Amino acid sequence: LQPTHSTSIYLIQTTYRMVQMTILPLVWIVGFATSHTSPLPCCLHKTVGGVSYTLDQKADTSAYNCLENCVYQSDGNTGPLFCFAAGDLEVVCDGVVTDIPGATGPAKQKTLPWFLGMDPMELCVETGTEVIFNKTGHNVVLMANQADYDACTGFLGENPTVGNNIDPFIWQADTDGTFYFACGVGTHCSAGGMKAKITVAPKCSTTKTLPWTFGMQPLVVCVETGTAVIFDKTGSGHNVNQLASESEYNGCTGFTDTQGNSDNPFLYQADTTGVFYFACGVGSGFHCNNGGMKAMVTVADACPEE
C-alpha cells in the first residue's frame, strides 16, 4: 500500500489497555483506544507504550470496540494485526493518513465547517458516514446529552477545554443514535456557535415540507443537499415559480407562470448547493406581495441549527 499522508506528528495523552481477539484464522486484533470519545484519523506510524506500529489497512473494527477503523501491524512482525480500544499508555502518531489506495473506506463522507462565529448545526448522517470536522486548532469533544449541549457544559474526554492540532478531526459515525459535539475551548461553544448535534441512522429523513397558502409568512429555510422540498399547496388557485434572483424575490417579479394549477404538492429536489427563490405567481405578484407566498431556500451540506 502507498498511503498519502501529512507529515505532522502529534502526541495524545491518553489511557490504553490491550484486548486480544481472533477475527480470522491466525489474525488477531489488539485494541488500544484513546480516552477521546470520538475516533482520530489513521496514523501512518503509531507508537503505543514504546511499541511501534505501521498502518496496514482501513477496515470495520466496530465488532472489537475499536474507535478507529484503522488496522496496524507491529513493526518487524508479519503476523497479528492490531486496532485501538481503551487502556492507559501514551501514543505518538506520525503522519495522518488521508487516503489509502485499495483500502476499505467509508461509504460516505460529510464535511462540517468548524470555526469561531459559525452557526450551531443539526444534521443527520447515514450509518457508516465519515464525518470530517474541518477545523484548524480548536477541538472537538462529545457531550453526554441535550441538556449539556444546550448549556455548553459537561465536555467529555481528557483535557476537553484545551485546543489541539488534529486537523481535520474525523469521526466515524458507525453507531446509530444522537451525538452532541462542541468545541470545549473557552466560550467557543456558547458564544462562538461551535457545536453540532448529529443523528446517525440507517436512512436519514430527506424531506422538508413548506406550507403554501395565501396569508402565510414568507419563509427562509435551509435544507441539506439531497432533500426533497415539498411545497404543500392544495387546490388549483396557486402555483410555485422559481425566480432567477434575490431582487426578483424581494420585488415579487420575474414570474414565468401567473396561472394557478393542480400540481399538488409541488416538489423541488435540492441536489445543488446555493440559494434558491420561490414564489406564487398568481395575480402577477399579488399572492407573493400581499399573501406572503414566497420562500428563500438555502441548500447546504450542513445547515445551522434551527
PDB file of C-alpha atoms in Angstrom:
ATOM      1  CA  LEU A   1       0.000   0.000   0.000  1.00  0.00           C
ATOM      2  CA  GLN A   2       1.162   3.546  -0.691  1.00  0.00           C
ATOM      3  CA  PRO A   3      -0.745   5.828   1.732  1.00  0.00           C
ATOM      4  CA  THR A   4      -0.819   9.552   1.113  1.00  0.00           C
ATOM      5  CA  HIS A   5      -0.425  11.464   4.336  1.00  0.00           C
ATOM      6  CA  SER A   6       0.646  14.622   6.037  1.00  0.00           C
ATOM      7  CA  THR A   7       3.967  14.720   7.852  1.00  0.00           C
ATOM      8  CA  SER A   8       2.650  16.088  11.126  1.00  0.00           C
ATOM      9  CA  ILE A   9       3.424  14.328  14.380  1.00  0.00           C
ATOM     10  CA  TYR A  10       1.103  14.631  17.348  1.00  0.00           C
ATOM     11  CA  LEU A  11       1.114  13.293  20.873  1.00  0.00           C
ATOM     12  CA  ILE A  12      -2.035  12.025  22.534  1.00  0.00           C
ATOM     13  CA  GLN A  13      -2.053  11.972  26.312  1.00  0.00           C
ATOM     14  CA  THR A  14      -4.400   9.086  26.941  1.00  0.00           C
ATOM     15  CA  THR A  15      -5.009   5.719  28.581  1.00  0.00           C
ATOM     16  CA  TYR A  16      -4.885   2.349  26.872  1.00  0.00           C
ATOM     17  CA  ARG A  17      -5.414  -1.340  27.561  1.00  0.00           C
ATOM     18  CA  MET A  18      -4.720  -4.413  25.463  1.00  0.00           C
ATOM     19  CA  VAL A  19      -7.533  -6.635  24.186  1.00  0.00           C
ATOM     20  CA  GLN A  20      -6.797  -9.802  22.203  1.00  0.00           C
ATOM     21  CA  MET A  21      -9.406 -11.131  19.750  1.00  0.00           C
ATOM     22  CA  THR A  22      -9.427 -13.558  16.870  1.00  0.00           C
ATOM     23  CA  ILE A  23     -11.158 -12.274  13.727  1.00  0.00           C
ATOM     24  CA  LEU A  24      -9.716 -14.646  11.132  1.00  0.00           C
ATOM     25  CA  PRO A  25      -7.515 -17.749  11.408  1.00  0.00           C
ATOM     26  CA  LEU A  26      -4.099 -16.663  12.695  1.00  0.00           C
ATOM     27  CA  VAL A  27      -5.102 -12.976  12.627  1.00  0.00           C
ATOM     28  CA  TRP A  28      -5.565 -11.083  15.897  1.00  0.00           C
ATOM     29  CA  ILE A  29      -6.741  -7.592  16.604  1.00  0.00           C
ATOM     30  CA  VAL A  30      -5.425  -5.982  19.743  1.00  0.00           C
ATOM     31  CA  GLY A  31      -7.204  -2.892  20.917  1.00  0.00           C
ATOM     32  CA  PHE A  32      -5.950   0.347  22.329  1.00  0.00           C
ATOM     33  CA  ALA A  33      -8.373   3.295  22.420  1.00  0.00           C
ATOM     34  CA  THR A  34      -7.970   6.873  23.291  1.00  0.00           C
ATOM     35  CA  SER A  35      -9.872   8.423  26.149  1.00  0.00           C
ATOM     36  CA  HIS A  36     -11.341  10.701  23.469  1.00  0.00           C
ATOM     37  CA  THR A  37     -14.868   9.529  22.799  1.00  0.00           C
ATOM     38  CA  SER A  38     -14.525  10.212  19.065  1.00  0.00           C
ATOM     39  CA  PRO A  39     -12.035   8.471  16.755  1.00  0.00           C
ATOM     40  CA  LEU A  40      -8.848  10.074  15.487  1.00  0.00           C
ATOM     41  CA  PRO A  41      -7.628   9.823  11.904  1.00  0.00           C
ATOM     42  CA  CYS A  42      -5.482   6.845  10.957  1.00  0.00           C
ATOM     43  CA  CYS A  43      -1.766   7.350  11.563  1.00  0.00           C
ATOM     44  CA  LEU A  44       0.835   6.164   9.070  1.00  0.00           C
ATOM     45  CA  HIS A  45       3.011   5.150  12.021  1.00  0.00           C
ATOM     46  CA  LYS A  46       1.965   4.917  15.670  1.00  0.00           C
ATOM     47  CA  THR A  47       3.962   4.237  18.835  1.00  0.00           C
ATOM     48  CA  VAL A  48       1.993   2.867  21.792  1.00  0.00           C
ATOM     49  CA  GLY A  49       3.803   2.403  25.103  1.00  0.00           C
ATOM     50  CA  GLY A  50       7.135   2.249  23.304  1.00  0.00           C
ATOM     51  CA  VAL A  51       5.972  -0.316  20.721  1.00  0.00           C
ATOM     52  CA  SER A  52       5.837   0.896  17.124  1.00  0.00           C
ATOM     53  CA  TYR A  53       3.138   0.038  14.580  1.00  0.00           C
ATOM     54  CA  THR A  54       2.589   0.779  10.881  1.00  0.00           C
ATOM     55  CA  LEU A  55      -0.815   1.188   9.231  1.00  0.00           C
ATOM     56  CA  ASP A  56      -1.829  -1.892   7.264  1.00  0.00           C
ATOM     57  CA  GLN A  57      -5.376  -1.104   6.112  1.00  0.00           C
ATOM     58  CA  LYS A  58      -8.695   0.534   6.904  1.00  0.00           C
ATOM     59  CA  ALA A  59     -11.431  -1.953   7.875  1.00  0.00           C
ATOM     60  CA  ASP A  60     -14.553  -2.189  10.029  1.00  0.00           C
ATOM     61  CA  THR A  61     -13.337  -2.756  13.615  1.00  0.00           C
ATOM     62  CA  SER A  62     -16.606  -1.984  15.410  1.00  0.00           C
ATOM     63  CA  ALA A  63     -17.074  -5.627  16.465  1.00  0.00           C
ATOM     64  CA  TYR A  64     -13.972  -5.266  18.650  1.00  0.00           C
ATOM     65  CA  ASN A  65     -14.930  -1.936  20.257  1.00  0.00           C
ATOM     66  CA  CYS A  66     -12.106  -0.135  18.471  1.00  0.00           C
ATOM     67  CA  LEU A  67     -12.878   3.521  17.955  1.00  0.00           C
ATOM     68  CA  GLU A  68     -10.908   3.816  14.720  1.00  0.00           C
ATOM     69  CA  ASN A  69     -11.341   1.792  11.539  1.00  0.00           C
ATOM     70  CA  CYS A  70      -7.556   1.636  11.301  1.00  0.00           C
ATOM     71  CA  VAL A  71      -5.702  -1.694  11.372  1.00  0.00           C
ATOM     72  CA  TYR A  72      -1.981  -1.800  12.191  1.00  0.00           C
ATOM     73  CA  GLN A  73       0.871  -4.295  12.176  1.00  0.00           C
ATOM     74  CA  SER A  74       3.638  -4.104  14.738  1.00  0.00           C
ATOM     75  CA  ASP A  75       6.958  -3.223  13.158  1.00  0.00           C
ATOM     76  CA  GLY A  76       9.205  -6.217  12.498  1.00  0.00           C
ATOM     77  CA  ASN A  77       6.318  -8.731  12.617  1.00  0.00           C
ATOM     78  CA  THR A  78       4.219 -10.237   9.838  1.00  0.00           C
ATOM     79  CA  GLY A  79       1.609 -11.982  11.979  1.00  0.00           C
ATOM     80  CA  PRO A  80      -1.028 -10.312  14.191  1.00  0.00           C
ATOM     81  CA  LEU A  81      -2.910  -7.175  13.243  1.00  0.00           C
ATOM     82  CA  PHE A  82      -3.924  -4.533  15.782  1.00  0.00           C
ATOM     83  CA  CYS A  83      -6.547  -1.839  16.321  1.00  0.00           C
ATOM     84  CA  PHE A  84      -7.112   0.571  19.209  1.00  0.00           C
ATOM     85  CA  ALA A  85      -9.579   0.402  22.162  1.00  0.00           C
ATOM     86  CA  ALA A  86      -9.447   1.835  25.814  1.00  0.00           C
ATOM     87  CA  GLY A  87      -6.317   1.445  28.054  1.00  0.00           C
ATOM     88  CA  ASP A  88      -3.511   3.532  29.703  1.00  0.00           C
ATOM     89  CA  LEU A  89      -0.420   4.091  27.537  1.00  0.00           C
ATOM     90  CA  GLU A  90       0.856   7.185  25.785  1.00  0.00           C
ATOM     91  CA  VAL A  91       0.618   7.350  21.979  1.00  0.00           C
ATOM     92  CA  VAL A  92       2.649   9.202  19.358  1.00  0.00           C
ATOM     93  CA  CYS A  93       1.123   9.481  15.863  1.00  0.00           C
ATOM     94  CA  ASP A  94       3.426  10.207  12.926  1.00  0.00           C
ATOM     95  CA  GLY A  95       1.702  11.161   9.678  1.00  0.00           C
ATOM     96  CA  VAL A  96      -2.088  11.414   9.396  1.00  0.00           C
ATOM     97  CA  VAL A  97      -3.310   9.266   6.506  1.00  0.00           C
ATOM     98  CA  THR A  98      -5.893  10.864   4.256  1.00  0.00           C
ATOM     99  CA  ASP A  99      -6.156   8.122   1.627  1.00  0.00           C
ATOM    100  CA  ILE A 100      -5.124   4.501   1.254  1.00  0.00           C
ATOM    101  CA  PRO A 101      -5.424   3.232  -2.309  1.00  0.00           C
ATOM    102  CA  GLY A 102      -7.248  -0.091  -2.399  1.00  0.00           C
ATOM    103  CA  ALA A 103      -8.263   0.118   1.255  1.00  0.00           C
ATOM    104  CA  THR A 104     -11.779  -0.180   2.553  1.00  0.00           C
ATOM    105  CA  GLY A 105     -13.016   3.318   3.415  1.00  0.00           C
ATOM    106  CA  PRO A 106     -16.318   4.846   4.444  1.00  0.00           C
ATOM    107  CA  ALA A 107     -19.213   4.664   2.002  1.00  0.00           C
ATOM    108  CA  LYS A 108     -19.957   8.363   2.546  1.00  0.00           C
ATOM    109  CA  GLN A 109     -18.277  11.460   3.890  1.00  0.00           C
ATOM    110  CA  LYS A 110     -19.756  14.609   5.403  1.00  0.00           C
ATOM    111  CA  THR A 111     -17.620  17.710   5.916  1.00  0.00           C
ATOM    112  CA  LEU A 112     -18.682  20.224   8.554  1.00  0.00           C
ATOM    113  CA  PRO A 113     -17.325  23.763   8.997  1.00  0.00           C
ATOM    114  CA  TRP A 114     -15.708  24.322  12.414  1.00  0.00           C
ATOM    115  CA  PHE A 115     -14.736  27.896  13.209  1.00  0.00           C
ATOM    116  CA  LEU A 116     -15.409  30.627  15.746  1.00  0.00           C
ATOM    117  CA  GLY A 117     -18.546  32.546  14.810  1.00  0.00           C
ATOM    118  CA  MET A 118     -20.253  29.705  12.940  1.00  0.00           C
ATOM    119  CA  ASP A 119     -23.915  28.826  13.460  1.00  0.00           C
ATOM    120  CA  PRO A 120     -24.669  25.693  15.516  1.00  0.00           C
ATOM    121  CA  MET A 121     -25.555  22.754  13.278  1.00  0.00           C
ATOM    122  CA  GLU A 122     -28.137  19.993  13.482  1.00  0.00           C
ATOM    123  CA  LEU A 123     -27.959  17.245  10.876  1.00  0.00           C
ATOM    124  CA  CYS A 124     -28.474  13.582  10.110  1.00  0.00           C
ATOM    125  CA  VAL A 125     -25.898  11.264   8.535  1.00  0.00           C
ATOM    126  CA  GLU A 126     -26.322   7.687   7.438  1.00  0.00           C
ATOM    127  CA  THR A 127     -24.673   4.907   9.428  1.00  0.00           C
ATOM    128  CA  GLY A 128     -21.073   4.425   8.324  1.00  0.00           C
ATOM    129  CA  THR A 129     -20.512   8.037   7.267  1.00  0.00           C
ATOM    130  CA  GLU A 130     -17.097   9.569   7.934  1.00  0.00           C
ATOM    131  CA  VAL A 131     -17.810  12.971   9.481  1.00  0.00           C
ATOM    132  CA  ILE A 132     -14.980  15.450   8.912  1.00  0.00           C
ATOM    133  CA  PHE A 133     -14.834  18.496  11.190  1.00  0.00           C
ATOM    134  CA  ASN A 134     -12.928  20.996   9.040  1.00  0.00           C
ATOM    135  CA  LYS A 135     -11.031  22.586  11.913  1.00  0.00           C
ATOM    136  CA  THR A 136      -7.785  24.464  12.340  1.00  0.00           C
ATOM    137  CA  GLY A 137      -6.881  24.451  16.028  1.00  0.00           C
ATOM    138  CA  HIS A 138      -9.811  24.454  18.498  1.00  0.00           C
ATOM    139  CA  ASN A 139     -11.010  20.958  19.483  1.00  0.00           C
ATOM    140  CA  VAL A 140     -13.999  18.653  19.017  1.00  0.00           C
ATOM    141  CA  VAL A 141     -15.412  16.959  22.114  1.00  0.00           C
ATOM    142  CA  LEU A 142     -18.527  14.976  22.917  1.00  0.00           C
ATOM    143  CA  MET A 143     -21.237  15.884  25.408  1.00  0.00           C
ATOM    144  CA  ALA A 144     -23.489  13.355  27.101  1.00  0.00           C
ATOM    145  CA  ASN A 145     -26.957  14.737  26.426  1.00  0.00           C
ATOM    146  CA  GLN A 146     -29.173  17.503  25.060  1.00  0.00           C
ATOM    147  CA  ALA A 147     -29.072  19.492  28.330  1.00  0.00           C
ATOM    148  CA  ASP A 148     -25.266  19.689  28.276  1.00  0.00           C
ATOM    149  CA  TYR A 149     -25.378  20.555  24.583  1.00  0.00           C
ATOM    150  CA  ASP A 150     -27.876  23.371  25.128  1.00  0.00           C
ATOM    151  CA  ALA A 151     -25.892  24.796  28.065  1.00  0.00           C
ATOM    152  CA  CYS A 152     -22.404  24.191  26.581  1.00  0.00           C
ATOM    153  CA  THR A 153     -21.328  22.296  29.697  1.00  0.00           C
ATOM    154  CA  GLY A 154     -20.217  18.783  30.582  1.00  0.00           C
ATOM    155  CA  PHE A 155     -17.494  18.405  27.951  1.00  0.00           C
ATOM    156  CA  LEU A 156     -16.214  14.808  27.910  1.00  0.00           C
ATOM    157  CA  GLY A 157     -12.754  13.338  27.470  1.00  0.00           C
ATOM    158  CA  GLU A 158      -9.310  14.211  28.740  1.00  0.00           C
ATOM    159  CA  ASN A 159      -8.362  17.915  28.659  1.00  0.00           C
ATOM    160  CA  PRO A 160     -11.632  18.808  26.906  1.00  0.00           C
ATOM    161  CA  THR A 161     -11.057  22.569  27.255  1.00  0.00           C
ATOM    162  CA  VAL A 162      -7.632  22.556  25.552  1.00  0.00           C
ATOM    163  CA  GLY A 163      -7.225  23.114  21.821  1.00  0.00           C
ATOM    164  CA  ASN A 164      -5.218  20.757  19.622  1.00  0.00           C
ATOM    165  CA  ASN A 165      -3.784  20.447  16.122  1.00  0.00           C
ATOM    166  CA  ILE A 166      -5.655  17.336  14.993  1.00  0.00           C
ATOM    167  CA  ASP A 167      -6.743  18.984  11.759  1.00  0.00           C
ATOM    168  CA  PRO A 168      -9.160  17.978  10.406  1.00  0.00           C
ATOM    169  CA  PHE A 169     -10.890  15.961  13.115  1.00  0.00           C
ATOM    170  CA  ILE A 170     -12.570  12.813  11.803  1.00  0.00           C
ATOM    171  CA  TRP A 171     -15.416  10.939  13.499  1.00  0.00           C
ATOM    172  CA  GLN A 172     -16.671   7.627  12.147  1.00  0.00           C
ATOM    173  CA  ALA A 173     -20.459   7.507  12.557  1.00  0.00           C
ATOM    174  CA  ASP A 174     -20.841   3.747  12.910  1.00  0.00           C
ATOM    175  CA  THR A 175     -23.351   3.658  15.787  1.00  0.00           C
ATOM    176  CA  ASP A 176     -26.969   4.766  15.412  1.00  0.00           C
ATOM    177  CA  GLY A 177     -28.202   7.432  17.823  1.00  0.00           C
ATOM    178  CA  THR A 178     -27.902  11.135  18.541  1.00  0.00           C
ATOM    179  CA  PHE A 179     -24.490  12.579  19.379  1.00  0.00           C
ATOM    180  CA  TYR A 180     -23.573  16.028  20.668  1.00  0.00           C
ATOM    181  CA  PHE A 181     -20.294  17.745  19.758  1.00  0.00           C
ATOM    182  CA  ALA A 182     -18.771  21.096  20.665  1.00  0.00           C
ATOM    183  CA  CYS A 183     -15.527  22.991  20.916  1.00  0.00           C
ATOM    184  CA  GLY A 184     -14.661  22.969  24.614  1.00  0.00           C
ATOM    185  CA  VAL A 185     -12.153  25.823  24.393  1.00  0.00           C
ATOM    186  CA  GLY A 186     -13.160  28.984  26.279  1.00  0.00           C
ATOM    187  CA  THR A 187     -16.588  30.223  25.224  1.00  0.00           C
ATOM    188  CA  HIS A 188     -16.277  28.843  21.690  1.00  0.00           C
ATOM    189  CA  CYS A 189     -19.425  26.752  22.187  1.00  0.00           C
ATOM    190  CA  SER A 190     -21.654  29.259  23.984  1.00  0.00           C
ATOM    191  CA  ALA A 191     -20.518  32.468  22.238  1.00  0.00           C
ATOM    192  CA  GLY A 192     -18.875  31.158  19.068  1.00  0.00           C
ATOM    193  CA  GLY A 193     -21.585  28.758  17.882  1.00  0.00           C
ATOM    194  CA  MET A 194     -19.151  25.845  17.693  1.00  0.00           C
ATOM    195  CA  LYS A 195     -21.422  22.874  18.309  1.00  0.00           C
ATOM    196  CA  ALA A 196     -23.196  20.218  16.272  1.00  0.00           C
ATOM    197  CA  LYS A 197     -25.996  17.759  17.005  1.00  0.00           C
ATOM    198  CA  ILE A 198     -25.621  14.718  14.765  1.00  0.00           C
ATOM    199  CA  THR A 199     -28.211  11.987  14.369  1.00  0.00           C
ATOM    200  CA  VAL A 200     -26.877   8.717  12.940  1.00  0.00           C
ATOM    201  CA  ALA A 201     -29.450   6.460  11.272  1.00  0.00           C
ATOM    202  CA  PRO A 202     -29.552   3.776   8.562  1.00  0.00           C
ATOM    203  CA  LYS A 203     -31.523   6.221   6.420  1.00  0.00           C
ATOM    204  CA  CYS A 204     -31.991   9.896   7.151  1.00  0.00           C
ATOM    205  CA  SER A 205     -35.178  11.777   6.542  1.00  0.00           C
ATOM    206  CA  THR A 206     -34.647  13.744   3.358  1.00  0.00           C
ATOM    207  CA  THR A 207     -37.860  15.732   3.037  1.00  0.00           C
ATOM    208  CA  LYS A 208     -38.810  19.247   4.086  1.00  0.00           C
ATOM    209  CA  THR A 209     -42.451  20.334   3.877  1.00  0.00           C
ATOM    210  CA  LEU A 210     -43.252  24.025   3.442  1.00  0.00           C
ATOM    211  CA  PRO A 211     -46.752  25.476   3.905  1.00  0.00           C
ATOM    212  CA  TRP A 212     -48.064  27.203   0.784  1.00  0.00           C
ATOM    213  CA  THR A 213     -51.247  29.202   1.488  1.00  0.00           C
ATOM    214  CA  PHE A 214     -52.425  32.766   0.974  1.00  0.00           C
ATOM    215  CA  GLY A 215     -51.730  34.775   4.143  1.00  0.00           C
ATOM    216  CA  MET A 216     -48.633  32.796   5.162  1.00  0.00           C
ATOM    217  CA  GLN A 217     -45.404  34.453   6.289  1.00  0.00           C
ATOM    218  CA  PRO A 218     -42.527  34.453   3.768  1.00  0.00           C
ATOM    219  CA  LEU A 219     -40.180  31.552   4.526  1.00  0.00           C
ATOM    220  CA  VAL A 220     -36.410  31.497   4.885  1.00  0.00           C
ATOM    221  CA  VAL A 221     -35.173  27.924   5.319  1.00  0.00           C
ATOM    222  CA  CYS A 222     -32.040  25.820   4.963  1.00  0.00           C
ATOM    223  CA  VAL A 223     -32.103  22.202   3.800  1.00  0.00           C
ATOM    224  CA  GLU A 224     -29.302  19.709   3.388  1.00  0.00           C
ATOM    225  CA  THR A 225     -28.162  18.611  -0.045  1.00  0.00           C
ATOM    226  CA  GLY A 226     -30.380  15.839  -1.375  1.00  0.00           C
ATOM    227  CA  THR A 227     -33.534  16.956   0.450  1.00  0.00           C
ATOM    228  CA  ALA A 228     -36.880  16.782  -1.314  1.00  0.00           C
ATOM    229  CA  VAL A 229     -38.587  20.129  -0.618  1.00  0.00           C
ATOM    230  CA  ILE A 230     -42.363  19.739  -0.667  1.00  0.00           C
ATOM    231  CA  PHE A 231     -44.480  22.850  -1.204  1.00  0.00           C
ATOM    232  CA  ASP A 232     -47.730  21.827   0.464  1.00  0.00           C
ATOM    233  CA  LYS A 233     -50.162  23.500  -1.947  1.00  0.00           C
ATOM    234  CA  THR A 234     -53.757  22.386  -2.453  1.00  0.00           C
ATOM    235  CA  GLY A 235     -56.487  23.165  -4.932  1.00  0.00           C
ATOM    236  CA  SER A 236     -55.846  24.937  -8.224  1.00  0.00           C
ATOM    237  CA  GLY A 237     -55.590  28.565  -7.125  1.00  0.00           C
ATOM    238  CA  HIS A 238     -51.817  28.778  -6.602  1.00  0.00           C
ATOM    239  CA  ASN A 239     -48.534  27.812  -8.242  1.00  0.00           C
ATOM    240  CA  VAL A 240     -44.801  27.711  -7.439  1.00  0.00           C
ATOM    241  CA  ASN A 241     -42.374  29.719  -9.594  1.00  0.00           C
ATOM    242  CA  GLN A 242     -38.612  29.511  -9.212  1.00  0.00           C
ATOM    243  CA  LEU A 243     -37.259  33.041  -9.554  1.00  0.00           C
ATOM    244  CA  ALA A 244     -33.899  33.978 -11.015  1.00  0.00           C
ATOM    245  CA  SER A 245     -32.538  36.326  -8.360  1.00  0.00           C
ATOM    246  CA  GLU A 246     -32.933  37.829  -4.926  1.00  0.00           C
ATOM    247  CA  SER A 247     -34.072  41.104  -6.451  1.00  0.00           C
ATOM    248  CA  GLU A 248     -36.945  39.331  -8.222  1.00  0.00           C
ATOM    249  CA  TYR A 249     -37.757  37.572  -4.956  1.00  0.00           C
ATOM    250  CA  ASN A 250     -37.803  40.834  -3.000  1.00  0.00           C
ATOM    251  CA  GLY A 251     -39.866  42.622  -5.634  1.00  0.00           C
ATOM    252  CA  CYS A 252     -42.210  39.711  -6.445  1.00  0.00           C
ATOM    253  CA  THR A 253     -41.361  39.964 -10.148  1.00  0.00           C
ATOM    254  CA  GLY A 254     -39.928  37.759 -12.878  1.00  0.00           C
ATOM    255  CA  PHE A 255     -42.698  35.161 -12.961  1.00  0.00           C
ATOM    256  CA  THR A 256     -42.861  32.728 -15.866  1.00  0.00           C
ATOM    257  CA  ASP A 257     -46.287  31.405 -14.814  1.00  0.00           C
ATOM    258  CA  THR A 258     -49.122  33.521 -13.403  1.00  0.00           C
ATOM    259  CA  GLN A 259     -51.892  30.904 -13.557  1.00  0.00           C
ATOM    260  CA  GLY A 260     -52.920  28.565 -10.770  1.00  0.00           C
ATOM    261  CA  ASN A 261     -52.573  24.811 -11.264  1.00  0.00           C
ATOM    262  CA  SER A 262     -53.316  21.468  -9.620  1.00  0.00           C
ATOM    263  CA  ASP A 263     -49.698  20.316  -9.410  1.00  0.00           C
ATOM    264  CA  ASN A 264     -50.158  19.286  -5.767  1.00  0.00           C
ATOM    265  CA  PRO A 265     -47.947  19.130  -3.888  1.00  0.00           C
ATOM    266  CA  PHE A 266     -45.102  20.835  -5.753  1.00  0.00           C
ATOM    267  CA  LEU A 267     -41.753  19.052  -5.342  1.00  0.00           C
ATOM    268  CA  TYR A 268     -38.290  20.628  -5.598  1.00  0.00           C
ATOM    269  CA  GLN A 269     -35.274  18.299  -5.391  1.00  0.00           C
ATOM    270  CA  ALA A 270     -32.471  20.204  -3.624  1.00  0.00           C
ATOM    271  CA  ASP A 271     -29.412  18.499  -5.097  1.00  0.00           C
ATOM    272  CA  THR A 272     -27.281  21.604  -5.765  1.00  0.00           C
ATOM    273  CA  THR A 273     -25.858  23.873  -3.080  1.00  0.00           C
ATOM    274  CA  GLY A 274     -26.798  27.543  -3.238  1.00  0.00           C
ATOM    275  CA  VAL A 275     -29.680  29.923  -2.507  1.00  0.00           C
ATOM    276  CA  PHE A 276     -32.903  29.482  -4.456  1.00  0.00           C
ATOM    277  CA  TYR A 277     -36.013  31.689  -4.623  1.00  0.00           C
ATOM    278  CA  PHE A 278     -39.636  30.591  -4.986  1.00  0.00           C
ATOM    279  CA  ALA A 279     -42.978  32.432  -5.080  1.00  0.00           C
ATOM    280  CA  CYS A 280     -46.578  32.089  -6.137  1.00  0.00           C
ATOM    281  CA  GLY A 281     -47.028  33.977  -9.419  1.00  0.00           C
ATOM    282  CA  VAL A 282     -50.832  34.096  -9.399  1.00  0.00           C
ATOM    283  CA  GLY A 283     -52.119  37.638  -9.836  1.00  0.00           C
ATOM    284  CA  SER A 284     -48.797  38.691 -11.412  1.00  0.00           C
ATOM    285  CA  GLY A 285     -47.267  39.045  -7.949  1.00  0.00           C
ATOM    286  CA  PHE A 286     -50.386  39.695  -5.860  1.00  0.00           C
ATOM    287  CA  HIS A 287     -50.159  36.373  -3.963  1.00  0.00           C
ATOM    288  CA  CYS A 288     -46.453  36.943  -3.410  1.00  0.00           C
ATOM    289  CA  ASN A 289     -46.727  40.605  -2.351  1.00  0.00           C
ATOM    290  CA  ASN A 290     -49.979  40.510  -0.417  1.00  0.00           C
ATOM    291  CA  GLY A 291     -50.293  36.850   0.558  1.00  0.00           C
ATOM    292  CA  GLY A 292     -46.716  36.230   1.738  1.00  0.00           C
ATOM    293  CA  MET A 293     -46.390  33.280  -0.639  1.00  0.00           C
ATOM    294  CA  LYS A 294     -42.659  33.135  -1.188  1.00  0.00           C
ATOM    295  CA  ALA A 295     -39.710  31.138   0.153  1.00  0.00           C
ATOM    296  CA  MET A 296     -35.935  31.578   0.141  1.00  0.00           C
ATOM    297  CA  VAL A 297     -34.328  28.105   0.297  1.00  0.00           C
ATOM    298  CA  THR A 298     -30.629  27.668   1.058  1.00  0.00           C
ATOM    299  CA  VAL A 299     -29.212  24.261   0.116  1.00  0.00           C
ATOM    300  CA  ALA A 300     -26.045  23.339   2.000  1.00  0.00           C
ATOM    301  CA  ASP A 301     -24.056  20.282   3.049  1.00  0.00           C
ATOM    302  CA  ALA A 302     -24.848  21.188   6.658  1.00  0.00           C
ATOM    303  CA  CYS A 303     -27.462  23.639   7.902  1.00  0.00           C
ATOM    304  CA  PRO A 304     -27.381  25.825  11.047  1.00  0.00           C
ATOM    305  CA  GLU A 305     -29.388  24.523  13.964  1.00  0.00           C
ATOM    306  CA  GLU A 306     -32.977  25.746  13.879  1.00  0.00           C
TER     307      GLU A 306
END
